[in-house]
PDB file of C-alpha atoms in Angstrom:
ATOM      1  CA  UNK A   1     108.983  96.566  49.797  1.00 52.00           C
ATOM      2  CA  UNK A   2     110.455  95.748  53.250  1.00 60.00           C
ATOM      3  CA  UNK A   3     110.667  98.645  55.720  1.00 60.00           C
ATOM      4  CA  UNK A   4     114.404  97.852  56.324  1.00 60.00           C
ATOM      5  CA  UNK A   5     115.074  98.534  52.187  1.00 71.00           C
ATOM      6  CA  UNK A   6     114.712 102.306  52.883  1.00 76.00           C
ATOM      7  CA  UNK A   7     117.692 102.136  55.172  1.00 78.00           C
ATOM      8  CA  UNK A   8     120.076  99.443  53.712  1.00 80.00           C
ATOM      9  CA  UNK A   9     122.536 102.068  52.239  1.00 80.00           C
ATOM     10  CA  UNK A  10     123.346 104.128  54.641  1.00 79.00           C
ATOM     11  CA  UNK A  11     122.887 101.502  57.736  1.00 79.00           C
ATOM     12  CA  UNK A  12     126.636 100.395  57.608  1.00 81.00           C
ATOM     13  CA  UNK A  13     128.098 103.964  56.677  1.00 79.00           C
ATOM     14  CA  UNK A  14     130.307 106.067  59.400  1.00 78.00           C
ATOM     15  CA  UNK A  15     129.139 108.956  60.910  1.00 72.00           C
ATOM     16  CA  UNK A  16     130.426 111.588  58.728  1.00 72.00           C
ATOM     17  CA  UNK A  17     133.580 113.756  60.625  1.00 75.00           C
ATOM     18  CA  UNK A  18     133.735 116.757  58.422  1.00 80.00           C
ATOM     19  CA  UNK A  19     134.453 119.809  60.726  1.00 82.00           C
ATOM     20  CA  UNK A  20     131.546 121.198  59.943  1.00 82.00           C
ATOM     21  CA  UNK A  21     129.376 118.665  60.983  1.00 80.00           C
ATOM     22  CA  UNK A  22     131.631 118.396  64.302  1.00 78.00           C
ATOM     23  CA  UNK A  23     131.011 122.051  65.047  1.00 81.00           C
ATOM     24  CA  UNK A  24     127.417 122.050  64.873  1.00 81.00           C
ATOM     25  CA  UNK A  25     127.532 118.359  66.972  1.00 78.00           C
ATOM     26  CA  UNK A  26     130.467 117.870  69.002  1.00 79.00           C
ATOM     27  CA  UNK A  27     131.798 114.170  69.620  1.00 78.00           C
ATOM     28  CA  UNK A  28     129.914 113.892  73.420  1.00 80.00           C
ATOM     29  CA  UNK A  29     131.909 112.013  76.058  1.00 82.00           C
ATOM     30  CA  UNK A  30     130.899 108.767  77.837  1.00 81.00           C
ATOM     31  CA  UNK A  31     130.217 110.763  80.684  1.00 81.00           C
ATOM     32  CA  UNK A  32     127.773 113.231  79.116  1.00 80.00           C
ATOM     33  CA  UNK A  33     126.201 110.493  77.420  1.00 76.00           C
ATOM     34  CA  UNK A  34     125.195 108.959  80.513  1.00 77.00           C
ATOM     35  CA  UNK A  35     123.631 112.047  81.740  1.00 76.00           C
ATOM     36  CA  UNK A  36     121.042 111.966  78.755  1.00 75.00           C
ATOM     37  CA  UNK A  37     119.953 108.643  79.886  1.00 74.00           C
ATOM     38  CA  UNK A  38     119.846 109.267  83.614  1.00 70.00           C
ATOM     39  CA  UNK A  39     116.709 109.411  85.741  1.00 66.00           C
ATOM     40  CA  UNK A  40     114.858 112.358  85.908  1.00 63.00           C
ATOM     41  CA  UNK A  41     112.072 113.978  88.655  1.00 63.00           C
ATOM     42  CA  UNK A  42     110.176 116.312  86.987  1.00 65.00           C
ATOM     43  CA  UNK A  43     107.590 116.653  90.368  1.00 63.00           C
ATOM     44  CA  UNK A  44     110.490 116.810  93.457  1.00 67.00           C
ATOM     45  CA  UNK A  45     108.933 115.035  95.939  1.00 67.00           C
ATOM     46  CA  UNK A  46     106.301 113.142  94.182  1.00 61.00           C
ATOM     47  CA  UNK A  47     107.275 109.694  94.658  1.00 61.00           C
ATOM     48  CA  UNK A  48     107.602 110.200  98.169  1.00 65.00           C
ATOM     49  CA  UNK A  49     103.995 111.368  98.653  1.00 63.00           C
ATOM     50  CA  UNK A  50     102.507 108.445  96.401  1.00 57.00           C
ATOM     51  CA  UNK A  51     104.663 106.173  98.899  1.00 58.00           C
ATOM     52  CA  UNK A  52     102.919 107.867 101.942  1.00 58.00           C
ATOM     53  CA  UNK A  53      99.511 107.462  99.786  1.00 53.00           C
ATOM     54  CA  UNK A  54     100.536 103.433  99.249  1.00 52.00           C
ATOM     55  CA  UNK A  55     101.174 103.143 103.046  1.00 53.00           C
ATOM     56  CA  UNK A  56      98.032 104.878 104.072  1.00 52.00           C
ATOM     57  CA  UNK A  57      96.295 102.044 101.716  1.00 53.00           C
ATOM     58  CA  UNK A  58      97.645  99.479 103.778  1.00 71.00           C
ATOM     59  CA  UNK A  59      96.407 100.702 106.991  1.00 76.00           C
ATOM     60  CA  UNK A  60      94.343  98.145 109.113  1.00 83.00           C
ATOM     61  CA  UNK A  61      92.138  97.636 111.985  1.00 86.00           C
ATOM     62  CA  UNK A  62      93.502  95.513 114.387  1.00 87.00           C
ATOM     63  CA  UNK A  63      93.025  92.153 114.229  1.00 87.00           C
ATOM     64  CA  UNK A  64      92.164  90.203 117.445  1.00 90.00           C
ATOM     65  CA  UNK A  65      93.502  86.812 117.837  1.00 91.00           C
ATOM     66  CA  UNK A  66      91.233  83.453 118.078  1.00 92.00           C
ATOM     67  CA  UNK A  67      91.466  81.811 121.593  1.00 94.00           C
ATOM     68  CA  UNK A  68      93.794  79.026 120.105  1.00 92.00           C
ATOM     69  CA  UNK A  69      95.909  81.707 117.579  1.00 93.00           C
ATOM     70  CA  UNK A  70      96.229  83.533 121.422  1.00 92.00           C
ATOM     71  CA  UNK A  71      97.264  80.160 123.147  1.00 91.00           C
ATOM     72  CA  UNK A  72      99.960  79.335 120.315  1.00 92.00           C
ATOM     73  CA  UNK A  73     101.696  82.961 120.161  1.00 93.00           C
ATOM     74  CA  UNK A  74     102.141  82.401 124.031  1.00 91.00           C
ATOM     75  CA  UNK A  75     103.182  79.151 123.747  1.00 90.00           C
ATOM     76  CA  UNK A  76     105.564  80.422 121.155  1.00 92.00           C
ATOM     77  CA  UNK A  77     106.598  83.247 123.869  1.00 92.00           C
ATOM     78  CA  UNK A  78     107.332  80.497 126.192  1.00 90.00           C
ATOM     79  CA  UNK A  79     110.808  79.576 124.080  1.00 90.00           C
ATOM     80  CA  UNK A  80     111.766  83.014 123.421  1.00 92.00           C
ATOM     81  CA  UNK A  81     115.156  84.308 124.994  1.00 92.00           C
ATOM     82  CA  UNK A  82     117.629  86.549 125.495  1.00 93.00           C
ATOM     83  CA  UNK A  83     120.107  86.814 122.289  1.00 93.00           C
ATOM     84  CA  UNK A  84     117.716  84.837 120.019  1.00 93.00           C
ATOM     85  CA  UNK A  85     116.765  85.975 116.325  1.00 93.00           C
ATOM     86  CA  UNK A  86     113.500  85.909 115.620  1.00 93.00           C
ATOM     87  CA  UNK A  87     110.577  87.593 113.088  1.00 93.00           C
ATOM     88  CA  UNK A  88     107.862  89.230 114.926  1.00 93.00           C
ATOM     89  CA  UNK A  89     104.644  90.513 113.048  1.00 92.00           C
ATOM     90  CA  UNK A  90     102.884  92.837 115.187  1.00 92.00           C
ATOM     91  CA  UNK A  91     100.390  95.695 115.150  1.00 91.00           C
ATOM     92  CA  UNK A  92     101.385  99.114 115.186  1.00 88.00           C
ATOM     93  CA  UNK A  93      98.961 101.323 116.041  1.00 87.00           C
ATOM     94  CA  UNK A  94      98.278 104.950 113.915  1.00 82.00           C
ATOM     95  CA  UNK A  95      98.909 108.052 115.861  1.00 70.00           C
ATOM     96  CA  UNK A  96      95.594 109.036 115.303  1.00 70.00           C
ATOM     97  CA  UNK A  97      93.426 105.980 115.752  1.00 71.00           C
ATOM     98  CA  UNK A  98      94.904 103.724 118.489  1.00 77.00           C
ATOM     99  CA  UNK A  99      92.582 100.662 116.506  1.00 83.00           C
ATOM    100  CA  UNK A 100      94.005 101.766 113.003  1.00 86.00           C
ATOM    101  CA  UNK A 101      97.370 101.149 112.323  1.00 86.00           C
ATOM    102  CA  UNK A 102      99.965  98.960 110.406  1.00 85.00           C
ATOM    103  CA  UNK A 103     100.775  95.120 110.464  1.00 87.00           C
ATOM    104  CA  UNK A 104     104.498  95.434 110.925  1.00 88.00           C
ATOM    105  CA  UNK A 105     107.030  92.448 109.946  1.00 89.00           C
ATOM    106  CA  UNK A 106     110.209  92.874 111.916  1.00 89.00           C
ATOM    107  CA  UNK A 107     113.132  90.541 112.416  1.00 91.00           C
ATOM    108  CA  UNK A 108     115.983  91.150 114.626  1.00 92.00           C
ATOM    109  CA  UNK A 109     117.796  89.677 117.822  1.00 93.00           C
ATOM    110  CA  UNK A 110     116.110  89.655 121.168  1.00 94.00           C
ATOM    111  CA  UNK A 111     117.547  92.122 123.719  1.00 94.00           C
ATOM    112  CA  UNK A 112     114.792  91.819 126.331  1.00 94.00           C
ATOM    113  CA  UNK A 113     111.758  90.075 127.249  1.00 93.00           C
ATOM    114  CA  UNK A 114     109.392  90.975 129.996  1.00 93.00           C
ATOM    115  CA  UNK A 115     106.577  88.987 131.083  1.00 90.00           C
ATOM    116  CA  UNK A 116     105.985  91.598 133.742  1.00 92.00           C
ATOM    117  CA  UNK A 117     105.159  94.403 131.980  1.00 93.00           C
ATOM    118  CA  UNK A 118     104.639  92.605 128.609  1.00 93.00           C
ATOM    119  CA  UNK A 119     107.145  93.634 126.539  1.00 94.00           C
ATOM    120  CA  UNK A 120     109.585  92.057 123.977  1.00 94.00           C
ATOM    121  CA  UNK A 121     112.679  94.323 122.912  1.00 94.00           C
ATOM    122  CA  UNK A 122     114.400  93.405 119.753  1.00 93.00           C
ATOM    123  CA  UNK A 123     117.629  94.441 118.096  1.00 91.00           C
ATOM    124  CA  UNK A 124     116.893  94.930 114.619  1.00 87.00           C
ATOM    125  CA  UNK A 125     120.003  97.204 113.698  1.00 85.00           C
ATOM    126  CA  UNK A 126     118.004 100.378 113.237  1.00 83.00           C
ATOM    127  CA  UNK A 127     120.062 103.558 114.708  1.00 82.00           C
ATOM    128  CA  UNK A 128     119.935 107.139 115.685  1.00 80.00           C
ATOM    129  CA  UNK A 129     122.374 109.233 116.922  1.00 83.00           C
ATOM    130  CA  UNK A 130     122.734 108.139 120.449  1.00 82.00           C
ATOM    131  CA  UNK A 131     123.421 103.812 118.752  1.00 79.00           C
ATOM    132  CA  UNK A 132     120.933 101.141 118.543  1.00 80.00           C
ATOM    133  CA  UNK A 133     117.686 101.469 118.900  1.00 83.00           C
ATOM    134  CA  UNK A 134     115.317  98.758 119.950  1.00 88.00           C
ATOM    135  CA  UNK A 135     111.738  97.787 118.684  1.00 88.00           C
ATOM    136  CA  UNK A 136     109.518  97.753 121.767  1.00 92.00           C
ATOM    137  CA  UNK A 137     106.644  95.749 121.247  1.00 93.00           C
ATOM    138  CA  UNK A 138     103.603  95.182 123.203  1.00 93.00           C
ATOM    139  CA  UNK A 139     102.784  91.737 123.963  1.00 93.00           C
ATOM    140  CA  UNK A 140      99.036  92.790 123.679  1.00 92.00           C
ATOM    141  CA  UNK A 141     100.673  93.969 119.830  1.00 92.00           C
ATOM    142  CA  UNK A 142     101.667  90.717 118.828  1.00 94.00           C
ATOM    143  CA  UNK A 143     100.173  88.541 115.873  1.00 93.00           C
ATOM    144  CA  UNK A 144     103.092  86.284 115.434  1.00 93.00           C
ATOM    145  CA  UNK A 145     106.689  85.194 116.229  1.00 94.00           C
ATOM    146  CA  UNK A 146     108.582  83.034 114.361  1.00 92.00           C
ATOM    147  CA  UNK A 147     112.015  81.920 114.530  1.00 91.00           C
ATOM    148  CA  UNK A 148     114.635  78.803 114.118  1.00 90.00           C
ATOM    149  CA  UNK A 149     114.508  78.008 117.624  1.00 88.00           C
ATOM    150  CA  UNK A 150     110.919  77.936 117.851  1.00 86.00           C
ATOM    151  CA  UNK A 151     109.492  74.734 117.829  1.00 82.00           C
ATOM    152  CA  UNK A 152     105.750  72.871 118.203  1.00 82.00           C
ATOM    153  CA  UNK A 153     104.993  73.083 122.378  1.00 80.00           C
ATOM    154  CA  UNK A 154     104.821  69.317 122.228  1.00 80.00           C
ATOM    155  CA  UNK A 155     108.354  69.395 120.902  1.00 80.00           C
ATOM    156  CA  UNK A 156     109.807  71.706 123.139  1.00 76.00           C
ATOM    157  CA  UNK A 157     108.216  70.652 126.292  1.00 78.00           C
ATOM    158  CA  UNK A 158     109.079  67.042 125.671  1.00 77.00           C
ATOM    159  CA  UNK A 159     106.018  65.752 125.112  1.00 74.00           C
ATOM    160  CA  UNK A 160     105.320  64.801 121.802  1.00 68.00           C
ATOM    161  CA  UNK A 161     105.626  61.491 123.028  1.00 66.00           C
ATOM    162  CA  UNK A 162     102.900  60.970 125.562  1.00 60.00           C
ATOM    163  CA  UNK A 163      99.423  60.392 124.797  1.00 59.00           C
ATOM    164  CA  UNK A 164      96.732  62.599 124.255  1.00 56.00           C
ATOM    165  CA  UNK A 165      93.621  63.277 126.168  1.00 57.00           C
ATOM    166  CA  UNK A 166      92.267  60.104 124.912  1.00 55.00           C
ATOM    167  CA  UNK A 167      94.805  57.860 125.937  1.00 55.00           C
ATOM    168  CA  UNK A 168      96.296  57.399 122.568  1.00 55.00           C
ATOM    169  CA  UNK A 169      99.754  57.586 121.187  1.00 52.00           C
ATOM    170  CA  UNK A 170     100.726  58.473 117.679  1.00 50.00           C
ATOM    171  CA  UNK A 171     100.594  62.158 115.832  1.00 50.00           C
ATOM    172  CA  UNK A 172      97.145  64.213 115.977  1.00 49.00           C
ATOM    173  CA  UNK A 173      95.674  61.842 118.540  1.00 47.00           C
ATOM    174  CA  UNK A 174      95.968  58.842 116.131  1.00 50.00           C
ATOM    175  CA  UNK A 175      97.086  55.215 117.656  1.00 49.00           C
ATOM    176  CA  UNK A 176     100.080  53.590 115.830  1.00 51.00           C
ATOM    177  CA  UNK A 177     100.603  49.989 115.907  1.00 55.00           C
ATOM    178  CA  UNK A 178     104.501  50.697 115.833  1.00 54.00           C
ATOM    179  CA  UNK A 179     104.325  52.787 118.691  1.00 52.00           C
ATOM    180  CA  UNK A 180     105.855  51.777 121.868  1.00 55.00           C
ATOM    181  CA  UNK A 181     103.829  52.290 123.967  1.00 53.00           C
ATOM    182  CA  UNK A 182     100.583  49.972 124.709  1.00 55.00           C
ATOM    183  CA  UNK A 183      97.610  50.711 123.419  1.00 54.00           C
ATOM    184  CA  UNK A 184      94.797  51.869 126.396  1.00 53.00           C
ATOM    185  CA  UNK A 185      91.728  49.990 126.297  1.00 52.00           C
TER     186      UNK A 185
END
């Protein structure tokens, strides 16, 4: 016998509307249907505090950069400007540990950049109150910056074209025999 035999006769009947059976259930509305099926906190304020819980798990030490990974983010630095959008990751240090913190991914449009006092501003349409409110970020901060505008040095400086320290032509250093340039014996 098939589970589904049990139910065959009545599965295609009406719901009975006798007015007895519509004073002890009342026809609900749409509206209070919905309300059945909405979602419910039982603990106020409980998914907030496992949030706070999942962000204390992702809490870091800070990760110094390799000599090169150093000399590429400032190379990268070098085409940054004024009005560009770009994604910075950077390091954002815990109030209580100044080498525990976040890695914090941030994109937005450049509003300052100072090589001075090593600082890069960005727009990122956050607000308060008073308007906008910039991301100041640390150049010391920075793991990475990334943008459409931001190119291999090679490329940007024009160079891609020259040879390299060995007096070759070609990508990584490699000679090509289509290149145009001689070949350096």
């Amino acid at each position: 016998m098939d589970k589904n035999d049990n139910f065959d006769e009545i599965i295609d009947m009406e719901r009975p509307w006798t007015e007895e059976t519509l004073k002890k259930h009342p026809k609900m509305s749409p509206q209070d249907r919905a309300k059945i099926f909405a979602p419910f906190a039982a603990l106020r304020g409980h998914s907030e505090r496992l949030g706070e819980e999942d962000v204390k798990m992702l809490r870091s030490e800070r990760m110094e950069l390799s000599e090169d990974e150093a000399a590429m983010l400032s190379d990268k630095l070098l085409q940054v400007k004024k009005g560009m959008t770009i994604t910075v990751v950077y390091f954002q240090p815990d109030s209580e540990n100044g080498d525990i913190g976040y890695n914090v991914t941030a994109t937005g449009t450049v509003s300052n950049i100072d090589p001075v006092y090593r600082i890069l501003k960005i727009d990122t349409g956050r607000t308060n109150e008073k308007g906008s409110v910039d991301e100041v970020i640390k150049f010391d901060d920075l793991l990475d910056v990334s943008g459409s505008e931001i190119v291999d040095i090679d490329k940007y400086l024009g160079t891609e074209d020259f040879p390299d320290e060995y007096g070759e032509y070609g990508e990584y250093g490699e000679y090509s025999e289509n290149s145009e340039y001689p070949k350096h014996e």
